[in-house]
Amino acid sequence: MATGAEAAPLAAVPCSYYFGAGPAVLPPEVIAEIRAELPAFRGSGVSILELGHRSPEFRTVMRETEGDLRELMAIPPDYAVLCMQGGATLQFAMAPLNLGDHGAYLVTGQWSAKAWREAERVADAQAVWDGTADGYTRVPERHEWRVPHAAGYLHYTVNETIAGVEFHAAPASAGVPLAADMTSMILSRPVKVSEHALIYASAQKNLGIAGITVVILNPAALRTPPRGTPSLLDYRVSLEAESLPHTPPVFAWYVLGKMLKWTRSQGGVGAMAARNQRKAELLYAVLDASDFYLNAVDKSSRSWMNVPFRLHDQKLEALFLQEAAATGLKNLAGHRSSGGMRASIYNAMPEAGVATLAEFMRDFARRYG
Ligand code: PMP
């Protein structure tokens, strides 16, 4: 037990840091720009909330957004970039409808399990590796799965937002098209787009706010969807309509554009990766320093974006969260399905925020350890 003198918590910090998993923190510069531009958008005479999606001003937003994303991710010219609605969850169904039957799934956490289950609703799909029984603590090693020849594609979730399990290299797919959910790690570090037939990511982590989903695909990998597939679930319809088969979420698209420009201003994906690695290492070092904190994920599969942890003495967790919030460290509660804590440290979380959290954790462990 701590003594009275040791039990005084750290003084509240002047600014607070928000560790929510998504919707997630946005850079203050982006919020400030949105605020300044809100009354009238780029000389259009209306606010971005009112702007028509066929207006020349919005066309410019679309063009710049696509150009910036292509540059940031080095997207090959023959790949298409789409902006869609329905979140990553709708992509769980669109992948099997458009890439062909017999999807093979690497199940490394709750989101890839959901992707697999959704695929099973609309097509044949199978898990070729499933970490459910082990409680999602690692990604598989190459020799642990086999992709059937007949598989339409191999699907993986690069970063599992709840389990905190991340692939640090694309899995080998034995020539079968690779499909990736990059929702919670896109732009956090470089990825080879050309290794993938399909990449999707909903925006509310590193790309802005909920309501828009980025899809990057190789048109040559598309199959004709089964009869009865609604037109909005057919990628070719969005390709032909240049992402405007219906009214898009103009504001979310605009915020996406701002986030991409902000990412460029920070030095791009390489600079983000260096910063994200430093942030993650700071937190894992605290977790590894003693058995006061626990993180079950294998070191080789640790996420740079979402760091889940528990206290060895789970009775202290409510107090941890309470004191953290009072110190200005907000939304550290783990996912409702797993409990405990989770620090989401996306691109917009400054290193100072992670350093403050690390210091709070060390201090809490000293006082209650
Ligand atoms: N995949 C991953 C990895 C996620 O983290 C999430 C949301 N947290 C989703 C899919 C689902 O995204 P959405 O709610 O936008 O459909």
Tab-separated table of C-alpha atoms and ligand atoms in Angstrom:
chain	number	residue	atom	x	y	z
A	1	MET	CA	0.000	0.000	0.000
A	2	ALA	CA	1.131	3.541	-0.633
A	3	THR	CA	1.866	5.890	2.206
A	4	GLY	CA	-0.111	9.124	2.530
A	5	ALA	CA	2.746	11.243	1.203
A	6	GLU	CA	3.237	9.034	-1.862
A	7	ALA	CA	-0.474	8.899	-2.666
A	8	ALA	CA	-0.745	12.512	-3.882
A	9	PRO	CA	-1.464	12.331	-7.620
A	10	LEU	CA	0.500	14.360	-10.173
A	11	ALA	CA	-0.702	17.935	-10.451
A	12	ALA	CA	-3.300	18.419	-13.165
A	13	VAL	CA	-1.633	19.370	-16.452
A	14	PRO	CA	-2.730	22.609	-18.097
A	15	CYS	CA	-3.836	20.945	-21.326
A	16	SER	CA	-5.566	17.624	-21.739
A	17	TYR	CA	-4.829	14.755	-24.084
A	18	TYR	CA	-7.537	12.608	-25.628
A	19	PHE	CA	-6.709	8.913	-26.098
A	20	GLY	CA	-10.048	7.764	-27.573
A	21	ALA	CA	-9.847	5.006	-30.203
A	22	GLY	CA	-12.117	6.683	-32.728
A	23	PRO	CA	-13.528	9.144	-33.337
A	24	ALA	CA	-10.102	10.281	-32.313
A	25	VAL	CA	-8.111	13.401	-31.616
A	26	LEU	CA	-7.554	15.841	-34.486
A	27	PRO	CA	-4.553	18.168	-34.722
A	28	PRO	CA	-5.350	21.582	-33.205
A	29	GLU	CA	-4.090	23.229	-36.415
A	30	VAL	CA	-6.755	21.369	-38.393
A	31	ILE	CA	-9.526	22.371	-35.979
A	32	ALA	CA	-8.330	25.991	-36.125
A	33	GLU	CA	-8.379	26.026	-39.935
A	34	ILE	CA	-11.844	24.474	-40.073
A	35	ARG	CA	-13.064	27.043	-37.617
A	36	ALA	CA	-11.591	29.948	-39.533
A	37	GLU	CA	-12.983	28.747	-42.876
A	38	LEU	CA	-16.403	27.693	-41.651
A	39	PRO	CA	-18.446	30.838	-42.385
A	40	ALA	CA	-17.440	31.006	-46.060
A	41	PHE	CA	-15.544	28.395	-48.025
A	42	ARG	CA	-12.815	29.648	-50.386
A	43	GLY	CA	-14.775	32.498	-51.882
A	44	SER	CA	-17.750	30.275	-52.729
A	45	GLY	CA	-20.092	32.497	-50.732
A	46	VAL	CA	-21.383	29.567	-48.658
A	47	SER	CA	-19.983	27.473	-45.834
A	48	ILE	CA	-18.524	24.028	-46.462
A	49	LEU	CA	-21.609	22.640	-44.708
A	50	GLU	CA	-23.775	24.011	-47.505
A	51	LEU	CA	-21.487	23.612	-50.489
A	52	GLY	CA	-22.801	21.548	-53.409
A	53	HIS	CA	-20.848	18.425	-54.242
A	54	ARG	CA	-20.815	19.293	-57.947
A	55	SER	CA	-19.483	22.799	-57.374
A	56	PRO	CA	-16.086	23.742	-58.785
A	57	GLU	CA	-14.870	24.428	-55.231
A	58	PHE	CA	-15.683	20.899	-54.097
A	59	ARG	CA	-14.170	19.455	-57.269
A	60	THR	CA	-10.962	21.175	-56.233
A	61	VAL	CA	-11.180	19.573	-52.775
A	62	MET	CA	-11.659	16.178	-54.412
A	63	ARG	CA	-8.740	16.641	-56.773
A	64	GLU	CA	-6.373	17.844	-54.064
A	65	THR	CA	-7.433	15.079	-51.674
A	66	GLU	CA	-6.739	12.364	-54.190
A	67	GLY	CA	-3.443	13.947	-55.232
A	68	ASP	CA	-2.251	14.291	-51.658
A	69	LEU	CA	-3.210	10.709	-50.770
A	70	ARG	CA	-1.485	9.388	-53.890
A	71	GLU	CA	1.658	11.248	-53.000
A	72	LEU	CA	1.635	10.332	-49.292
A	73	MET	CA	1.093	6.622	-49.939
A	74	ALA	CA	2.958	6.386	-53.266
A	75	ILE	CA	-0.143	4.877	-54.866
A	76	PRO	CA	0.651	3.381	-58.304
A	77	PRO	CA	-0.959	5.321	-61.179
A	78	ASP	CA	-3.034	2.339	-62.307
A	79	TYR	CA	-4.700	2.100	-58.880
A	80	ALA	CA	-7.980	3.884	-58.199
A	81	VAL	CA	-8.780	5.962	-55.130
A	82	LEU	CA	-12.419	6.103	-54.030
A	83	CYS	CA	-14.165	7.870	-51.198
A	84	MET	CA	-17.238	6.051	-49.976
A	85	GLN	CA	-19.703	5.885	-47.099
A	86	GLY	CA	-20.740	3.001	-44.865
A	87	GLY	CA	-17.483	2.841	-42.913
A	88	ALA	CA	-15.014	0.000	-42.947
A	89	THR	CA	-17.931	-2.202	-41.906
A	90	LEU	CA	-19.512	-1.917	-45.334
A	91	GLN	CA	-16.151	-2.807	-46.891
A	92	PHE	CA	-16.322	-6.097	-44.981
A	93	ALA	CA	-19.167	-7.018	-47.378
A	94	MET	CA	-17.845	-5.228	-50.451
A	95	ALA	CA	-14.554	-7.123	-50.464
A	96	PRO	CA	-16.193	-10.538	-50.992
A	97	LEU	CA	-18.794	-9.130	-53.397
A	98	ASN	CA	-16.153	-7.578	-55.650
A	99	LEU	CA	-13.020	-9.689	-55.306
A	100	GLY	CA	-14.631	-13.066	-55.783
A	101	ASP	CA	-15.760	-15.954	-53.679
A	102	HIS	CA	-13.775	-18.047	-51.186
A	103	GLY	CA	-12.105	-15.259	-49.288
A	104	ALA	CA	-9.376	-16.413	-46.907
A	105	TYR	CA	-9.107	-14.545	-43.592
A	106	LEU	CA	-6.318	-14.081	-41.095
A	107	VAL	CA	-8.196	-13.543	-37.840
A	108	THR	CA	-5.967	-11.624	-35.464
A	109	GLY	CA	-8.559	-9.684	-33.485
A	110	GLN	CA	-12.140	-8.551	-33.159
A	111	TRP	CA	-12.178	-6.551	-36.415
A	112	SER	CA	-10.822	-9.271	-38.662
A	113	ALA	CA	-13.275	-11.679	-36.996
A	114	LYS	CA	-16.085	-9.278	-37.921
A	115	ALA	CA	-14.775	-8.933	-41.461
A	116	TRP	CA	-14.772	-12.712	-41.841
A	117	ARG	CA	-18.300	-13.098	-40.377
A	118	GLU	CA	-19.645	-10.408	-42.678
A	119	ALA	CA	-18.014	-12.052	-45.689
A	120	GLU	CA	-19.724	-15.301	-44.724
A	121	ARG	CA	-23.095	-13.558	-44.975
A	122	VAL	CA	-22.602	-12.754	-48.648
A	123	ALA	CA	-20.173	-15.399	-49.909
A	124	ASP	CA	-18.063	-18.387	-48.964
A	125	ALA	CA	-15.234	-17.350	-46.681
A	126	GLN	CA	-12.882	-19.168	-44.381
A	127	ALA	CA	-10.441	-18.301	-41.641
A	128	VAL	CA	-7.046	-19.715	-42.604
A	129	TRP	CA	-5.604	-18.706	-39.238
A	130	ASP	CA	-7.609	-17.781	-36.160
A	131	GLY	CA	-6.140	-16.349	-32.956
A	132	THR	CA	-9.482	-16.233	-31.128
A	133	ALA	CA	-8.727	-19.137	-28.794
A	134	ASP	CA	-5.476	-17.479	-27.649
A	135	GLY	CA	-7.230	-14.170	-26.993
A	136	TYR	CA	-5.585	-12.333	-29.915
A	137	THR	CA	-2.029	-11.916	-28.743
A	138	ARG	CA	-0.063	-12.065	-31.998
A	139	VAL	CA	-0.091	-12.226	-35.764
A	140	PRO	CA	0.695	-15.630	-37.254
A	141	GLU	CA	4.070	-16.619	-38.624
A	142	ARG	CA	4.310	-17.411	-42.314
A	143	HIS	CA	4.333	-21.191	-41.889
A	144	GLU	CA	1.119	-21.121	-39.831
A	145	TRP	CA	-1.349	-20.540	-42.668
A	146	ARG	CA	-1.912	-21.723	-46.190
A	147	VAL	CA	-3.948	-19.857	-48.783
A	148	PRO	CA	-6.099	-22.280	-50.825
A	149	HIS	CA	-5.562	-22.009	-54.604
A	150	ALA	CA	-9.254	-21.301	-55.091
A	151	ALA	CA	-9.263	-18.355	-52.678
A	152	GLY	CA	-10.563	-15.158	-54.265
A	153	TYR	CA	-8.380	-13.072	-51.941
A	154	LEU	CA	-6.533	-13.071	-48.624
A	155	HIS	CA	-7.849	-10.545	-46.101
A	156	TYR	CA	-6.012	-9.171	-43.079
A	157	THR	CA	-6.546	-6.336	-40.633
A	158	VAL	CA	-3.229	-4.558	-40.446
A	159	ASN	CA	-3.847	-3.133	-37.007
A	160	GLU	CA	-6.408	-4.546	-34.594
A	161	THR	CA	-7.739	-1.492	-32.798
A	162	ILE	CA	-9.127	-3.387	-29.792
A	163	ALA	CA	-6.540	-6.144	-29.310
A	164	GLY	CA	-3.549	-3.906	-30.126
A	165	VAL	CA	-2.108	-6.522	-32.503
A	166	GLU	CA	-0.413	-5.271	-35.660
A	167	PHE	CA	1.191	-6.783	-38.746
A	168	HIS	CA	4.513	-5.049	-39.331
A	169	ALA	CA	4.794	-6.537	-42.824
A	170	ALA	CA	2.174	-7.636	-45.316
A	171	PRO	CA	1.402	-11.362	-45.077
A	172	ALA	CA	2.501	-13.579	-47.960
A	173	SER	CA	-0.521	-14.361	-50.098
A	174	ALA	CA	0.889	-16.929	-52.515
A	175	GLY	CA	-0.221	-14.942	-55.556
A	176	VAL	CA	-3.800	-14.494	-54.306
A	177	PRO	CA	-4.980	-10.823	-54.257
A	178	LEU	CA	-4.402	-9.224	-50.887
A	179	ALA	CA	-7.126	-7.162	-49.175
A	180	ALA	CA	-6.311	-5.020	-46.148
A	181	ASP	CA	-8.299	-3.166	-43.541
A	182	MET	CA	-6.005	-0.231	-42.698
A	183	THR	CA	-8.590	1.705	-40.697
A	184	SER	CA	-6.530	2.244	-37.575
A	185	MET	CA	-3.024	2.522	-39.039
A	186	ILE	CA	-3.279	4.183	-42.459
A	187	LEU	CA	-0.591	6.884	-42.827
A	188	SER	CA	1.041	5.819	-39.558
A	189	ARG	CA	3.935	4.191	-41.421
A	190	PRO	CA	4.763	3.327	-45.023
A	191	VAL	CA	2.982	0.389	-46.658
A	192	LYS	CA	3.503	-1.017	-50.128
A	193	VAL	CA	0.227	-0.294	-51.886
A	194	SER	CA	1.259	-2.351	-54.906
A	195	GLU	CA	1.286	-5.532	-52.788
A	196	HIS	CA	-2.472	-5.134	-52.307
A	197	ALA	CA	-5.496	-5.509	-54.563
A	198	LEU	CA	-7.711	-3.646	-52.108
A	199	ILE	CA	-7.064	-1.320	-49.170
A	200	TYR	CA	-9.790	0.373	-47.153
A	201	ALA	CA	-9.859	2.617	-44.121
A	202	SER	CA	-12.612	4.550	-42.458
A	203	ALA	CA	-11.528	8.046	-41.592
A	204	GLN	CA	-12.110	8.607	-37.901
A	205	LYS	CA	-8.561	7.764	-36.782
A	206	ASN	CA	-5.752	9.147	-38.954
A	207	LEU	CA	-7.936	10.554	-41.736
A	208	GLY	CA	-10.304	12.872	-39.948
A	209	ILE	CA	-13.878	12.264	-38.936
A	210	ALA	CA	-16.440	9.482	-39.320
A	211	GLY	CA	-18.585	9.433	-42.432
A	212	ILE	CA	-16.048	8.805	-45.152
A	213	THR	CA	-14.050	5.713	-46.074
A	214	VAL	CA	-11.006	5.677	-48.302
A	215	VAL	CA	-10.734	2.773	-50.739
A	216	ILE	CA	-7.624	2.135	-52.814
A	217	LEU	CA	-7.935	-0.639	-55.354
A	218	ASN	CA	-6.438	-2.221	-58.377
A	219	PRO	CA	-9.306	-2.209	-60.916
A	220	ALA	CA	-7.796	-5.264	-62.625
A	221	ALA	CA	-8.536	-7.331	-59.499
A	222	LEU	CA	-12.295	-6.705	-59.597
A	223	ARG	CA	-14.802	-9.431	-60.443
A	224	THR	CA	-18.396	-8.914	-61.493
A	225	PRO	CA	-20.454	-8.918	-58.284
A	226	PRO	CA	-23.238	-11.485	-57.993
A	227	ARG	CA	-26.634	-10.655	-59.451
A	228	GLY	CA	-28.701	-8.757	-56.929
A	229	THR	CA	-25.781	-6.729	-55.575
A	230	PRO	CA	-27.007	-3.148	-54.988
A	231	SER	CA	-25.259	-0.665	-57.259
A	232	LEU	CA	-23.596	1.201	-54.382
A	233	LEU	CA	-21.895	-2.055	-53.363
A	234	ASP	CA	-20.326	-2.458	-56.791
A	235	TYR	CA	-16.961	-0.647	-56.894
A	236	ARG	CA	-17.276	-0.206	-60.647
A	237	VAL	CA	-20.281	2.065	-60.142
A	238	SER	CA	-18.233	4.372	-57.922
A	239	LEU	CA	-15.282	4.178	-60.291
A	240	GLU	CA	-17.437	5.252	-63.227
A	241	ALA	CA	-19.032	8.055	-61.204
A	242	GLU	CA	-15.626	9.192	-59.868
A	243	SER	CA	-16.750	8.620	-56.262
A	244	LEU	CA	-19.978	10.558	-56.781
A	245	PRO	CA	-22.652	7.894	-57.433
A	246	HIS	CA	-24.733	9.779	-54.856
A	247	THR	CA	-24.394	12.775	-52.523
A	248	PRO	CA	-21.090	12.395	-50.678
A	249	PRO	CA	-20.293	13.530	-47.114
A	250	VAL	CA	-18.866	16.882	-48.227
A	251	PHE	CA	-17.707	18.002	-44.789
A	252	ALA	CA	-15.974	14.712	-43.917
A	253	TRP	CA	-14.251	14.817	-47.316
A	254	TYR	CA	-13.068	18.365	-46.641
A	255	VAL	CA	-11.686	17.296	-43.224
A	256	LEU	CA	-9.950	14.351	-44.899
A	257	GLY	CA	-8.294	16.833	-47.258
A	258	LYS	CA	-7.151	18.916	-44.293
A	259	MET	CA	-5.717	15.845	-42.538
A	260	LEU	CA	-3.740	14.878	-45.614
A	261	LYS	CA	-2.267	18.370	-45.907
A	262	TRP	CA	-1.457	18.310	-42.198
A	263	THR	CA	0.265	14.916	-42.607
A	264	ARG	CA	2.338	16.350	-45.445
A	265	SER	CA	3.227	19.372	-43.327
A	266	GLN	CA	4.542	17.019	-40.642
A	267	GLY	CA	6.978	15.469	-43.086
A	268	GLY	CA	4.772	12.738	-44.542
A	269	VAL	CA	4.375	9.095	-43.669
A	270	GLY	CA	8.073	8.423	-43.036
A	271	ALA	CA	8.258	11.199	-40.437
A	272	MET	CA	4.992	9.968	-38.908
A	273	ALA	CA	6.425	6.471	-38.642
A	274	ALA	CA	9.533	7.658	-36.800
A	275	ARG	CA	7.421	9.678	-34.397
A	276	ASN	CA	4.882	6.874	-33.909
A	277	GLN	CA	7.610	4.371	-33.154
A	278	ARG	CA	9.076	6.651	-30.507
A	279	LYS	CA	5.620	7.179	-28.956
A	280	ALA	CA	4.819	3.480	-28.847
A	281	GLU	CA	8.244	2.564	-27.441
A	282	LEU	CA	7.798	5.068	-24.644
A	283	LEU	CA	4.584	3.383	-23.491
A	284	TYR	CA	5.761	-0.204	-23.932
A	285	ALA	CA	8.872	0.626	-21.909
A	286	VAL	CA	6.639	1.623	-18.987
A	287	LEU	CA	4.550	-1.538	-19.387
A	288	ASP	CA	7.675	-3.708	-19.488
A	289	ALA	CA	9.407	-2.023	-16.569
A	290	SER	CA	7.523	-3.991	-13.904
A	291	ASP	CA	4.636	-6.396	-13.484
A	292	PHE	CA	2.421	-3.584	-12.192
A	293	TYR	CA	1.098	-3.215	-15.778
A	294	LEU	CA	0.279	-6.035	-18.162
A	295	ASN	CA	0.101	-6.181	-21.944
A	296	ALA	CA	-0.554	-9.641	-23.347
A	297	VAL	CA	0.534	-8.969	-26.918
A	298	ASP	CA	3.644	-10.678	-28.247
A	299	LYS	CA	6.444	-8.121	-28.679
A	300	SER	CA	6.714	-8.807	-32.406
A	301	SER	CA	3.028	-7.951	-32.950
A	302	ARG	CA	2.643	-4.876	-30.771
A	303	SER	CA	0.573	-2.072	-32.213
A	304	TRP	CA	2.022	1.391	-32.694
A	305	MET	CA	-1.444	2.922	-32.659
A	306	ASN	CA	-3.451	1.237	-29.886
A	307	VAL	CA	-1.792	0.104	-26.691
A	308	PRO	CA	-4.130	-1.946	-24.511
A	309	PHE	CA	-3.056	-2.748	-20.963
A	310	ARG	CA	-4.333	-3.905	-17.626
A	311	LEU	CA	-3.215	-3.375	-14.091
A	312	HIS	CA	-1.930	-6.472	-12.340
A	313	ASP	CA	-4.306	-5.520	-9.540
A	314	GLN	CA	-7.503	-4.988	-11.496
A	315	LYS	CA	-9.176	-3.421	-8.466
A	316	LEU	CA	-6.997	-0.346	-9.073
A	317	GLU	CA	-8.164	0.175	-12.655
A	318	ALA	CA	-11.131	2.414	-11.853
A	319	LEU	CA	-8.861	4.588	-9.735
A	320	PHE	CA	-6.248	4.682	-12.501
A	321	LEU	CA	-8.829	5.950	-14.979
A	322	GLN	CA	-10.220	8.457	-12.516
A	323	GLU	CA	-6.818	9.905	-11.605
A	324	ALA	CA	-5.708	9.911	-15.236
A	325	ALA	CA	-8.794	11.893	-16.264
A	326	ALA	CA	-8.231	14.334	-13.397
A	327	THR	CA	-4.668	14.789	-14.676
A	328	GLY	CA	-5.962	15.635	-18.143
A	329	LEU	CA	-5.443	12.189	-19.711
A	330	LYS	CA	-8.862	11.437	-21.165
A	331	ASN	CA	-10.611	8.386	-22.554
A	332	LEU	CA	-8.134	5.720	-21.546
A	333	ALA	CA	-10.799	3.081	-20.804
A	334	GLY	CA	-10.391	-0.111	-22.825
A	335	HIS	CA	-12.976	-1.280	-25.345
A	336	ARG	CA	-16.286	-2.241	-23.722
A	337	SER	CA	-15.711	-5.875	-24.742
A	338	SER	CA	-12.303	-6.203	-23.091
A	339	GLY	CA	-12.195	-3.696	-20.228
A	340	GLY	CA	-8.908	-2.507	-18.789
A	341	MET	CA	-7.168	0.403	-20.468
A	342	ARG	CA	-6.220	1.368	-23.981
A	343	ALA	CA	-4.133	4.310	-25.118
A	344	SER	CA	-4.834	5.179	-28.743
A	345	ILE	CA	-1.884	7.181	-29.975
A	346	TYR	CA	-2.727	8.003	-33.571
A	347	ASN	CA	-0.787	10.445	-35.754
A	348	ALA	CA	-2.433	13.499	-34.170
A	349	MET	CA	-1.406	12.517	-30.620
A	350	PRO	CA	1.695	14.611	-29.895
A	351	GLU	CA	4.771	13.060	-28.341
A	352	ALA	CA	4.202	15.344	-25.340
A	353	GLY	CA	0.836	13.625	-24.740
A	354	VAL	CA	2.424	10.186	-24.677
A	355	ALA	CA	5.278	11.420	-22.483
A	356	THR	CA	2.725	12.844	-20.033
A	357	LEU	CA	0.857	9.539	-19.979
A	358	ALA	CA	4.095	7.579	-19.469
A	359	GLU	CA	5.047	9.826	-16.573
A	360	PHE	CA	1.579	9.473	-15.033
A	361	MET	CA	1.818	5.669	-15.331
A	362	ARG	CA	5.233	5.557	-13.693
A	363	ASP	CA	4.014	7.808	-10.928
A	364	PHE	CA	0.851	5.744	-10.376
A	365	ALA	CA	2.907	2.544	-10.210
A	366	ARG	CA	5.262	4.132	-7.668
A	367	ARG	CA	2.367	5.183	-5.491
A	368	TYR	CA	0.316	1.996	-5.648
A	369	GLY	CA	2.871	-0.653	-6.547
B	1	PMP	N1	-11.833	-2.031	-38.772
B	1	PMP	C1	-11.082	-1.531	-37.778
B	1	PMP	C2	-9.661	-1.973	-37.657
B	1	PMP	C3	-11.622	-0.594	-36.889
B	1	PMP	O1	-10.877	-0.092	-35.907
B	1	PMP	C4	-12.971	-0.178	-37.055
B	1	PMP	C5	-13.612	0.850	-36.161
B	1	PMP	N2	-13.012	1.113	-34.984
B	1	PMP	C6	-13.706	-0.742	-38.097
B	1	PMP	C7	-13.106	-1.651	-38.935
B	1	PMP	C8	-15.138	-0.350	-38.326
B	1	PMP	O2	-15.176	0.927	-38.848
B	1	PMP	P1	-16.549	1.691	-39.045
B	1	PMP	O3	-17.151	1.872	-37.689
B	1	PMP	O4	-16.152	2.987	-39.682
B	1	PMP	O5	-17.413	0.869	-39.926
